[in-house]
XYZ file of C-alpha atoms in Angstrom:
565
model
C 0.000 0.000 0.000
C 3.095 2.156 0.046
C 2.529 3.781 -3.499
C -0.948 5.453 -2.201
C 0.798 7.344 0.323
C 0.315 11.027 0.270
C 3.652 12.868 -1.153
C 4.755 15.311 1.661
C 6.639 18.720 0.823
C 9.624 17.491 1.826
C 11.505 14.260 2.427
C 13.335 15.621 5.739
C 12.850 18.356 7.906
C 15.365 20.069 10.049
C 14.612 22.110 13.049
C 17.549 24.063 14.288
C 20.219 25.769 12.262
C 22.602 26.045 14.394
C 25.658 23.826 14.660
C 23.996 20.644 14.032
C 21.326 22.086 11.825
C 23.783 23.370 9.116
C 26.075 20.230 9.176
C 22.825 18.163 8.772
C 21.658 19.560 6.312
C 24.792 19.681 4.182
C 24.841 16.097 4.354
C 21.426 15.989 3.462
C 22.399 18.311 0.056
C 24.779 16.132 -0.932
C 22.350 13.407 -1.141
C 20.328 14.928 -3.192
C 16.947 14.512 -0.951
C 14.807 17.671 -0.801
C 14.808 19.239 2.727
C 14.402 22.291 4.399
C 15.917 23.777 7.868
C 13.273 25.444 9.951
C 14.557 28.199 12.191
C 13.220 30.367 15.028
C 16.185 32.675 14.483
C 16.830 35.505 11.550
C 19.517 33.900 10.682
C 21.786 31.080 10.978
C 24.345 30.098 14.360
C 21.941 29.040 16.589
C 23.497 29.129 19.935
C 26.102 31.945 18.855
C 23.356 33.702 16.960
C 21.314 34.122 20.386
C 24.268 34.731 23.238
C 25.724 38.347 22.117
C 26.135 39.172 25.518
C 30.066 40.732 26.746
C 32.490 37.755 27.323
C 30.747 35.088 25.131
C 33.357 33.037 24.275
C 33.929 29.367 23.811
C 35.253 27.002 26.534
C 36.514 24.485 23.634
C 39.743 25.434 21.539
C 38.741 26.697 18.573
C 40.132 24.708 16.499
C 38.474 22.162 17.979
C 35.501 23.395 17.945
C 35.268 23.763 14.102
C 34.126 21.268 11.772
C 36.405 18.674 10.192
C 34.722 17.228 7.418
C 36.087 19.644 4.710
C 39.543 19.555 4.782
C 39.326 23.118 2.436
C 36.858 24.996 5.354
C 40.000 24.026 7.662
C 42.665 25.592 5.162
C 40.520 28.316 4.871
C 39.821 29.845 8.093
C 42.290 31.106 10.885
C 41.140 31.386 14.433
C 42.273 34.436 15.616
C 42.003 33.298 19.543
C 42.642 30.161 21.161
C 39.064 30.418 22.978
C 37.265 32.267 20.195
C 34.094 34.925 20.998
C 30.667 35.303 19.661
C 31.145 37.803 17.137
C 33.414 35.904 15.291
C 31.663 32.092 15.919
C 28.611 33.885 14.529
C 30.878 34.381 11.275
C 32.281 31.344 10.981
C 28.825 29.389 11.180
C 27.895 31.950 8.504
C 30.860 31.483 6.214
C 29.864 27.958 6.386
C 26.227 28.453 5.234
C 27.558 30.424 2.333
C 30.792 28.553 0.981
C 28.599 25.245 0.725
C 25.402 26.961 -0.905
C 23.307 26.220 2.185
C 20.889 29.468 2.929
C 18.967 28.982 0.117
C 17.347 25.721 2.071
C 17.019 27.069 5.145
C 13.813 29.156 6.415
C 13.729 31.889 8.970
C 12.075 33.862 11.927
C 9.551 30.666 11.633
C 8.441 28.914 14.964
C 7.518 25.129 14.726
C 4.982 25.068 17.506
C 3.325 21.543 16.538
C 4.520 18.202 14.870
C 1.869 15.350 14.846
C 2.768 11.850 12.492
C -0.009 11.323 10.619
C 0.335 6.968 10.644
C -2.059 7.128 7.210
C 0.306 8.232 5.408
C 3.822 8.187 7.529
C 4.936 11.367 6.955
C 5.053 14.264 9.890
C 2.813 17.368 10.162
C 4.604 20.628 11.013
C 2.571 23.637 12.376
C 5.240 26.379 11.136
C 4.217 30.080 12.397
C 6.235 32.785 10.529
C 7.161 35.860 12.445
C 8.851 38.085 10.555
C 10.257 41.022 12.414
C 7.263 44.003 12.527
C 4.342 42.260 10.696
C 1.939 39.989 11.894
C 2.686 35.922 12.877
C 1.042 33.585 9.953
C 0.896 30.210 10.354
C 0.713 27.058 7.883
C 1.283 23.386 7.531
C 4.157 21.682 6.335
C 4.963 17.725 6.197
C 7.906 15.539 6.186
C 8.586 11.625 5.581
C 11.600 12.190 8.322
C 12.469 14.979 10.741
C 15.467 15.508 12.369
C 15.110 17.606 15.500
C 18.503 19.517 15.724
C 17.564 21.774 18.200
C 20.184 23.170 21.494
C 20.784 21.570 24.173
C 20.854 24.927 25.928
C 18.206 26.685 24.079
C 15.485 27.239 25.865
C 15.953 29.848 28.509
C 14.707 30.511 31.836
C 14.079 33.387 34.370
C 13.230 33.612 38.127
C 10.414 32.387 39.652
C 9.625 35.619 41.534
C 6.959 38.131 41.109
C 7.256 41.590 39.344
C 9.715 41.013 36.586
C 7.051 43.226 34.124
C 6.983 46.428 36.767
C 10.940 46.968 36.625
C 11.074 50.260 33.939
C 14.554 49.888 33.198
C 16.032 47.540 30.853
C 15.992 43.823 31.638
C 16.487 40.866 29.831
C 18.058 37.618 29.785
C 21.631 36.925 28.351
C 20.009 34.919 25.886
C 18.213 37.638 24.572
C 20.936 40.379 25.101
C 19.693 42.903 22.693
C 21.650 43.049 19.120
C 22.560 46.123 19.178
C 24.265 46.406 22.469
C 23.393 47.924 25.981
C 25.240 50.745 27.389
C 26.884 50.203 30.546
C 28.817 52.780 31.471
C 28.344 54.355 34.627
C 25.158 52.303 34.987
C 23.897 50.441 38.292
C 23.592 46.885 36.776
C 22.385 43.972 38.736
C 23.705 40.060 37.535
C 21.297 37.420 38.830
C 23.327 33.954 38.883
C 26.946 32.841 39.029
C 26.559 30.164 36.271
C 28.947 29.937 33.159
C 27.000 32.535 31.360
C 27.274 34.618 34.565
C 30.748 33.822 35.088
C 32.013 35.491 31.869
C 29.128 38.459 31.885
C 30.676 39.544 35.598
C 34.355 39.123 34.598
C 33.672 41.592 31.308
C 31.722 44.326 32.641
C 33.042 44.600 35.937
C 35.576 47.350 34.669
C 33.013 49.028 32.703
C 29.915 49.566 34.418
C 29.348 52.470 37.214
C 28.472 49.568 39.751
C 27.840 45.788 39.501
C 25.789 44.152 42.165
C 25.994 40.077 41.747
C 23.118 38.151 42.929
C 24.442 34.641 43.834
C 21.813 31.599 44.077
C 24.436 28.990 44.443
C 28.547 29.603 43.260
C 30.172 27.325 41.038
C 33.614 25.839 40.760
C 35.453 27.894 38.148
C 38.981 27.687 37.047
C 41.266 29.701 34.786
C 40.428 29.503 30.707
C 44.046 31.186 30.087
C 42.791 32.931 26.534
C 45.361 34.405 24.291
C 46.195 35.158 20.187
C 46.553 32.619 17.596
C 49.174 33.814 15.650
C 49.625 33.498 11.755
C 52.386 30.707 12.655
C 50.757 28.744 15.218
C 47.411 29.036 12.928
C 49.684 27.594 10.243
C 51.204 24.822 12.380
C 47.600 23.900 13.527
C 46.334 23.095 10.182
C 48.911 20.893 9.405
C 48.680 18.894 12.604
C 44.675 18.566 12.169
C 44.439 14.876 11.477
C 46.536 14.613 14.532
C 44.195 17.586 16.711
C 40.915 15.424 15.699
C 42.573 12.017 16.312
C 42.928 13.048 20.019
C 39.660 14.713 20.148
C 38.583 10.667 19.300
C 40.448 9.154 21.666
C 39.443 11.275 24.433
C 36.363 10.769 26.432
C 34.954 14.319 26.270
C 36.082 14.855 23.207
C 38.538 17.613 23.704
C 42.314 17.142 23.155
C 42.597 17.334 27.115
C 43.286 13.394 27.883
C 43.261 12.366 31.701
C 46.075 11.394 33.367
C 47.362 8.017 33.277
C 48.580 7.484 36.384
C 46.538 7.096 39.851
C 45.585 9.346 42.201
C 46.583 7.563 45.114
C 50.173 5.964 43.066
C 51.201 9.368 43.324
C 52.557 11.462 46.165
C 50.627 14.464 47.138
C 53.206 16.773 46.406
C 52.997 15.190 42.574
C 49.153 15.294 42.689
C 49.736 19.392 43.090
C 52.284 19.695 40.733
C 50.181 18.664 38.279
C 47.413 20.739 39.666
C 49.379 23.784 39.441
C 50.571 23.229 35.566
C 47.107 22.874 34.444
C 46.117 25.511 36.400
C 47.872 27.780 34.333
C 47.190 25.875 31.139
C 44.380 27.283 28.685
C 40.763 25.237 28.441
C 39.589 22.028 30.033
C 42.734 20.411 31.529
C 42.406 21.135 35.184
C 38.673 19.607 34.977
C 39.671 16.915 31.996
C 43.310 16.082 32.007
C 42.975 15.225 35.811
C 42.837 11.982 37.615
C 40.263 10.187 36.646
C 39.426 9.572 40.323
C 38.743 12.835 41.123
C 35.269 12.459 38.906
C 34.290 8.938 41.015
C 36.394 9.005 44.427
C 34.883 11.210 47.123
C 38.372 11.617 48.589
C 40.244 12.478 45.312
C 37.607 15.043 44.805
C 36.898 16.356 48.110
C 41.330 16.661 48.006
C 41.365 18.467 44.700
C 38.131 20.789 45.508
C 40.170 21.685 48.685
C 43.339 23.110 45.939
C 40.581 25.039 43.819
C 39.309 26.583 46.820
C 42.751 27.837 48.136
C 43.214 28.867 44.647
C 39.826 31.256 44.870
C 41.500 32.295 48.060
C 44.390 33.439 46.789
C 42.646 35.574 44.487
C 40.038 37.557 46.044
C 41.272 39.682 48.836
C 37.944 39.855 51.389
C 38.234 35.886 52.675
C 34.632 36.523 53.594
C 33.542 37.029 49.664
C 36.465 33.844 48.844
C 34.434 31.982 51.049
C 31.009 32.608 49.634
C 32.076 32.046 46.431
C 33.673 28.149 47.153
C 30.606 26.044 46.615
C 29.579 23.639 49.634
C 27.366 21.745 48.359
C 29.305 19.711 45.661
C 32.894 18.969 44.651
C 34.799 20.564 41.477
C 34.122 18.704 38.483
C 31.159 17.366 39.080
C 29.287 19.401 37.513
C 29.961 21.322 33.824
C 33.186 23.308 34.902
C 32.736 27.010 34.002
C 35.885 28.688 32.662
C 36.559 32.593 33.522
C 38.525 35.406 32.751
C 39.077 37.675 35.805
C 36.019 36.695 37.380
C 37.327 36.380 41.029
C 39.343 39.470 40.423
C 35.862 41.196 39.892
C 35.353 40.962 43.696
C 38.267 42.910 44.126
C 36.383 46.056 42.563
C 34.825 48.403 45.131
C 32.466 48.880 42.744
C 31.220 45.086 42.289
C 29.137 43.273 45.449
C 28.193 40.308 46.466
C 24.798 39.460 47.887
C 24.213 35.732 48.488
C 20.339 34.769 47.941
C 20.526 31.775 50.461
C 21.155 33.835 53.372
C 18.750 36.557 51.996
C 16.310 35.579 49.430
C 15.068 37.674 46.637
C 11.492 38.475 47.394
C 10.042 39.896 44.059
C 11.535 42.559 41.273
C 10.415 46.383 41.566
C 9.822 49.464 39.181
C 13.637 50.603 40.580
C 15.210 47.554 41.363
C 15.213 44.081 43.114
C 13.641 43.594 47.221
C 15.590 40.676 49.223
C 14.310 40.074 52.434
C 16.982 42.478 53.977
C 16.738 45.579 51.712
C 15.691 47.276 48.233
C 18.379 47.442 45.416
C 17.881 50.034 42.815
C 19.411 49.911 39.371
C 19.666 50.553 35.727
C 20.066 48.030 33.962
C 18.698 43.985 35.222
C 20.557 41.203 33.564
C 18.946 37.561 34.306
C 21.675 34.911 33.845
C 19.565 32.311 35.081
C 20.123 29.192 33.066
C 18.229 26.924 30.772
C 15.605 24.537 30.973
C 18.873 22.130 29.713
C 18.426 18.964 27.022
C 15.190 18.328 26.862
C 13.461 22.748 27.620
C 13.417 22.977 23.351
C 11.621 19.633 22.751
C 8.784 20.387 25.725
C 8.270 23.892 23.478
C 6.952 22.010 20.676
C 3.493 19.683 20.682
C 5.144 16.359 19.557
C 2.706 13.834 19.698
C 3.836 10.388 17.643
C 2.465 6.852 16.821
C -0.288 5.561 19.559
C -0.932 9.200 21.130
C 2.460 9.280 22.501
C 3.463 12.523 23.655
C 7.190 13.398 23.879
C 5.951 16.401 26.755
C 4.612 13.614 28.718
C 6.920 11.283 27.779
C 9.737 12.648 29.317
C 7.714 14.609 32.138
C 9.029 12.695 34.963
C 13.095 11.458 33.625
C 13.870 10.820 30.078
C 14.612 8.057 27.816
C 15.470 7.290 24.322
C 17.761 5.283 22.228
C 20.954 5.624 21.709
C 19.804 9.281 21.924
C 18.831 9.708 18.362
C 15.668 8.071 18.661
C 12.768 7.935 20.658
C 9.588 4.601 20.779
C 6.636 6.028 19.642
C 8.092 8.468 17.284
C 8.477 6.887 14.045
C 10.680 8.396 11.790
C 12.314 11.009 14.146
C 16.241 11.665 14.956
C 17.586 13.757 16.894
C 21.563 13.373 16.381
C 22.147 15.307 19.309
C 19.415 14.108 21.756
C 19.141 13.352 25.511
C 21.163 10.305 26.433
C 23.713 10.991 23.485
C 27.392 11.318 23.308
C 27.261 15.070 22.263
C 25.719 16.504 25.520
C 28.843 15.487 27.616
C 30.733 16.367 25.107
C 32.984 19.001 23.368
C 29.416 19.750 21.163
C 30.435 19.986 17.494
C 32.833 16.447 18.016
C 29.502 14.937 18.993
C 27.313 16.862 16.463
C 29.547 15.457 13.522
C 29.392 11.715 14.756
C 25.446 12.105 15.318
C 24.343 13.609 12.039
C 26.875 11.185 10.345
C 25.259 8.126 11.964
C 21.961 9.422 11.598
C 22.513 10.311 7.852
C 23.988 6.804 6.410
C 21.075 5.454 8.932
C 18.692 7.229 6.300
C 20.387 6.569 3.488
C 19.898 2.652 4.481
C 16.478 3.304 5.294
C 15.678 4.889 1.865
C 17.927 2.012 0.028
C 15.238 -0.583 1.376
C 12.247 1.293 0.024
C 10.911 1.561 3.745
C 8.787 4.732 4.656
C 8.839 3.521 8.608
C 11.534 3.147 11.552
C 10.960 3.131 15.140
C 13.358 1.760 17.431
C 11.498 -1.093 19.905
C 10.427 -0.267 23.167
C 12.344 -3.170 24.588
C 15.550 -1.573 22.482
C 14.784 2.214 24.242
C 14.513 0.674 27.342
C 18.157 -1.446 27.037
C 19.998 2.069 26.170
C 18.102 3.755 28.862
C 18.932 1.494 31.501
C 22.855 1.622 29.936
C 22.588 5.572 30.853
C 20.790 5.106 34.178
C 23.874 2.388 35.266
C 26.739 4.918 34.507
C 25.036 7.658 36.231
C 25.804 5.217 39.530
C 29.807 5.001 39.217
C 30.044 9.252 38.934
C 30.009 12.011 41.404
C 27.554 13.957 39.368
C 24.760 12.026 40.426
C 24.240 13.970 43.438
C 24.857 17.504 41.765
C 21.996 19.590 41.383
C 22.901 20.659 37.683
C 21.771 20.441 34.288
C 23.790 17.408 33.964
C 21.037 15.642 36.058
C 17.593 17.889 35.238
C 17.806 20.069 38.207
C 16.309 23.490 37.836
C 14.811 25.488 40.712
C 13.122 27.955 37.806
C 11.265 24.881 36.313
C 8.496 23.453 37.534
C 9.029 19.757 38.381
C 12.551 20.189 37.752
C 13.316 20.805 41.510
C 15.874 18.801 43.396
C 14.630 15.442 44.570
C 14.887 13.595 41.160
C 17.714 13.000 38.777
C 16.925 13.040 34.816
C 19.023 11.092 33.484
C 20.149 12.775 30.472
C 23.624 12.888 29.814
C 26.290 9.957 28.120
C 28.705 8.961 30.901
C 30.638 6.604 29.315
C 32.874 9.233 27.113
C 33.198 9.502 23.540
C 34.600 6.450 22.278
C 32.384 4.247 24.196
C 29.606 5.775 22.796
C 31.032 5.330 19.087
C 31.850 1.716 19.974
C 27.996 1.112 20.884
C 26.050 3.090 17.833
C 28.539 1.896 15.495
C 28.056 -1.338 16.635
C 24.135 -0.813 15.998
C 24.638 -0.043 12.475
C 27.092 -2.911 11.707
C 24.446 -5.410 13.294
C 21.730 -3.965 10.783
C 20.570 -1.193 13.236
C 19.227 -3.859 15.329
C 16.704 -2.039 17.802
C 14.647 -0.479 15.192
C 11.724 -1.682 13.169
C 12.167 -0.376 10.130
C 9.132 -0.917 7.446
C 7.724 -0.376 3.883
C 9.989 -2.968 2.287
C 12.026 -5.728 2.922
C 15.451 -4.407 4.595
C 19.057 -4.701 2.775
C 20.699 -7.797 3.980
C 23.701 -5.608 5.392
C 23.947 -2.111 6.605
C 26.443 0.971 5.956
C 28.593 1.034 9.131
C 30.993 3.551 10.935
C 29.731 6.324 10.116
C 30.666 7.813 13.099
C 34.102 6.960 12.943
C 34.765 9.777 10.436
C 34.152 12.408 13.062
């Protein structure tokens, strides 16, 4: 009955055009198949179209953090900084776009705010509204055989749960939204609320710049040094020859930086070698002092508790009032445990007298006013309110859309409670659906665009083996979703970061039902090549798992895909 099925307006939709989004759907180009990217934004870069606030920056090395599947894109482009910032991300994602001819299949300022599958005639049905900036929202239908959700993991921001945030007549926004065409600070009274990453670099940037900078501190994080300097012309040149070498470690390594852990153990060492190493990677650019550790300090509650105790004397060293050190050295967890923020003269910041501290545990912010913020001590006013309050993290983008599948299954519901999938491309009860960098895969532990490049590869020569058997169905089993899920659930139980109230494990105190009390599993613990090993192992096995239907199935599959990235 395949031939009667209704012809949909595109073979594949992507939603998202931000890293994953444009890499998807250049593989999708070369294929030939007719697809469009749907995208909320004006334009593409997702992520590093969004976050134009001061002292966005990466926390990967840049030339890491680039994409490695065309070898003339690497010749091409020079990273001017070893940790490069948003203004010049935001062009390279856009060189991208145009060198390989991809804007003219990708679709702007459009919000999909509904996909049901129609089982009649497997394809999907998109509800698409178009805003375009200063006329009216329109909305229509669009459908798909396949969609591929490439939407951020960090994408769907999230504010304070406290009243009045409308009656404050100053600006206010969060960093997400940070206004395009800049904010003046100077000799403005601007509040921060959070010490997150995003707050972490905001606070170190302005702190110089601003009249005075009030920091409203929920709960501090563990931060470390990210060392930033020039790429010059001659390193820049060295780099590109040594790329097959730069990506090769990127492979090898479990987060998928070039920072590998240490080989040696924790406790084969002597302490005074444990904080030698400490100290060189302390002064080392990126990731090492968090990634090129001991591996025991992310599973041994002594290693950690040790190591936290050399950050905090670090912090210590740094900020002159050791009442302010100490409010800043977080209690409640160990360093490492959760996603480490890296800063540029944050701590320093403290040093200002024109930069305070107010810690909302010991007095609680009670509601926002017309001039400021009220705690339960005292009114604030100010100029300027920035909210650098987080992200409903993974899953926040996927709850924004009505995704209802096969049987009434609806993804919201779905993953109300935890979250499960599998191998985090794919979820039971959503036929013909990828997401190639979903919950439970490798790329949200991950140095993102190493992960992004395995998923979409997988999850492209997955389709191409789909369309080769002349099926117009897949959906992996439940019994198959439920095998991967329990895999993710079992390494949560050997690391530290199951007790960290983070976005690593669904915690949120600005999201309803995201409180603490309940860990989400949503994260790949088992690093990088692991996670290769296992989906690459899938395909070679004829994606075993997944139903796929329409026509009889190829007696082999196209395997390691992922292997390229």
């Amino acid at each position: 009955m395949d031939h009667t099925l209704l012809t949909p307006d595109y073979e594949c939709i992507v939603v998202g055009a931000g890293v994953g989004g444009i890499y998807q759907m250049k593989r999708l180009r070369d294929l030939g198949i007719k697809a469009t990217v749907l995208e909320l934004a004006g334009g593409p870069g997702g992520t590093w179209y969004w976050n134009r606030y001061p002292g966005a920056r990466f926390d990967s090395e840049s030339y890491t953090y680039g994409y490695s599947f065309s070898r003339e894109l690497l010749d091409e482009w020079h990273w001017k900084e070893r940790f490069s910032g948003q203004p010049e991300n935001l062009r390279y994602l856009e060189y991208v776009v145009e060198k390989f001819d991809l804007r003219r299949h990708m679709q702007f300022n459009c919000r999909v705010t509904a996909a049901h599958w129609d089982e009649a005639n497997r394809i999907w049905r998109l509800t698409v509204a178009d805003e375009p900036p200063g006329a009216a929202a329109t909305t229509r239908e669009l459908t798909s055989r396949f969609v591929i959700m490439a939407l951020g993991l960090l994408s769907q921001p999230t504010l304070p749960r406290v009243p009045g945030r409308e009656d404050f007549k100053g600006p206010s926004f969060h960093t997400y939204y940070w206004p395009k065409e800049g904010v003046d600070l100077a000799g403005k009274r601007v509040a921060v609320i959070g010490t997150g990453a995003t707050a972490i670099q905001v606070i170190g940037e302005i702190a110089d710049k601003v009249g005075e900078l009030t920091v409203f501190q929920r709960r501090p994080n563990w931060s470390a040094p990210l060392n930033n300097g020039p790429i010059s012309e001659t390193e820049m040149a060295d780099i590109r020859r040594r790329y097959d070498e730069i990506f090769a470690a990127c492979a090898r390594s479990p987060g998928g930086f070039v920072h590998e852990p240490d080989r040696r153990g924790f406790h084969e060492v002597t302490r005074e070698e444990r904080v030698a190493l400490w100290d060189r990677l302390y002064n080392e650019p990126g990731f090492g002092i968090w990634l090129a550790n001991f591996r025991e300090i992310f599973v041994d509650e002594a290693a950690n508790a040790e190591f936290s105790a050399y950050i905090a004397e670090r912090i210590r060293r740094r900020v002159k009032d050791p009442r302010t050190a100490d409010k800043l050295i977080p209690k409640d967890h160990g360093f490492g445990v959760q996603r480490v923020p890296m800063e540029t003269r944050y701590f320093e910041a403290y040093n200002r007298p024109n930069v305070k501290l107010v810690c909302l545990q010991d007095t609680p912010l009670v509601r926002v006013t017309e001039t400021g913020l009220r705690t339960t001590e005292r009114d604030y006013a100010f100029d300027v309110i920035v909210y650098a309050t987080g992200f409903d993290a993974i899953t926040g983008a996927f709850d924004h859309i009505d995704i209802r599948g096969a049987r009434g299954t609806s993804l919201r519901e779905k993953w109300k409670d935890s979250c499960s999938s599998f191998l985090g491309m794919m979820v039971h009860g959503l036929p013909n659906f990828l997401m190639p960098a979903g919950p439970q895969s490798g790329s949200a532990s991950t140095n993102y665009p190493r992960g992004i490049e395995t998923g979409v590869n997988w999850a492209t020569e997955f389709l191409q083996y789909v369309r080769a058997s002349g099926a117009t169905r897949f959906e992996p089993t439940e019994k198959a979703e439920a095998r991967w899920t329990a895999h993710v659930v079992g390494m949560y139980s050997m690391m530290l970061m199951r007790k960290a109230k983070g976005w690593f494990t669904g915690y949120n105190s600005n999201v309803a039902g995201h409180e603490e009390g309940k860990v989400r599993y949503f994260v790949y613990n088992g690093g990088s090549p692991k996670y290769v090993s296992r989906i690459n192992d899938c395909a070679a096995r004829g994606y075993d798992g997944v139903e796929i239907s329409g026509a009889p199935a190829p007696a082999t599959a196209r395997t390691d895909a992922a292997a390229r990235a």
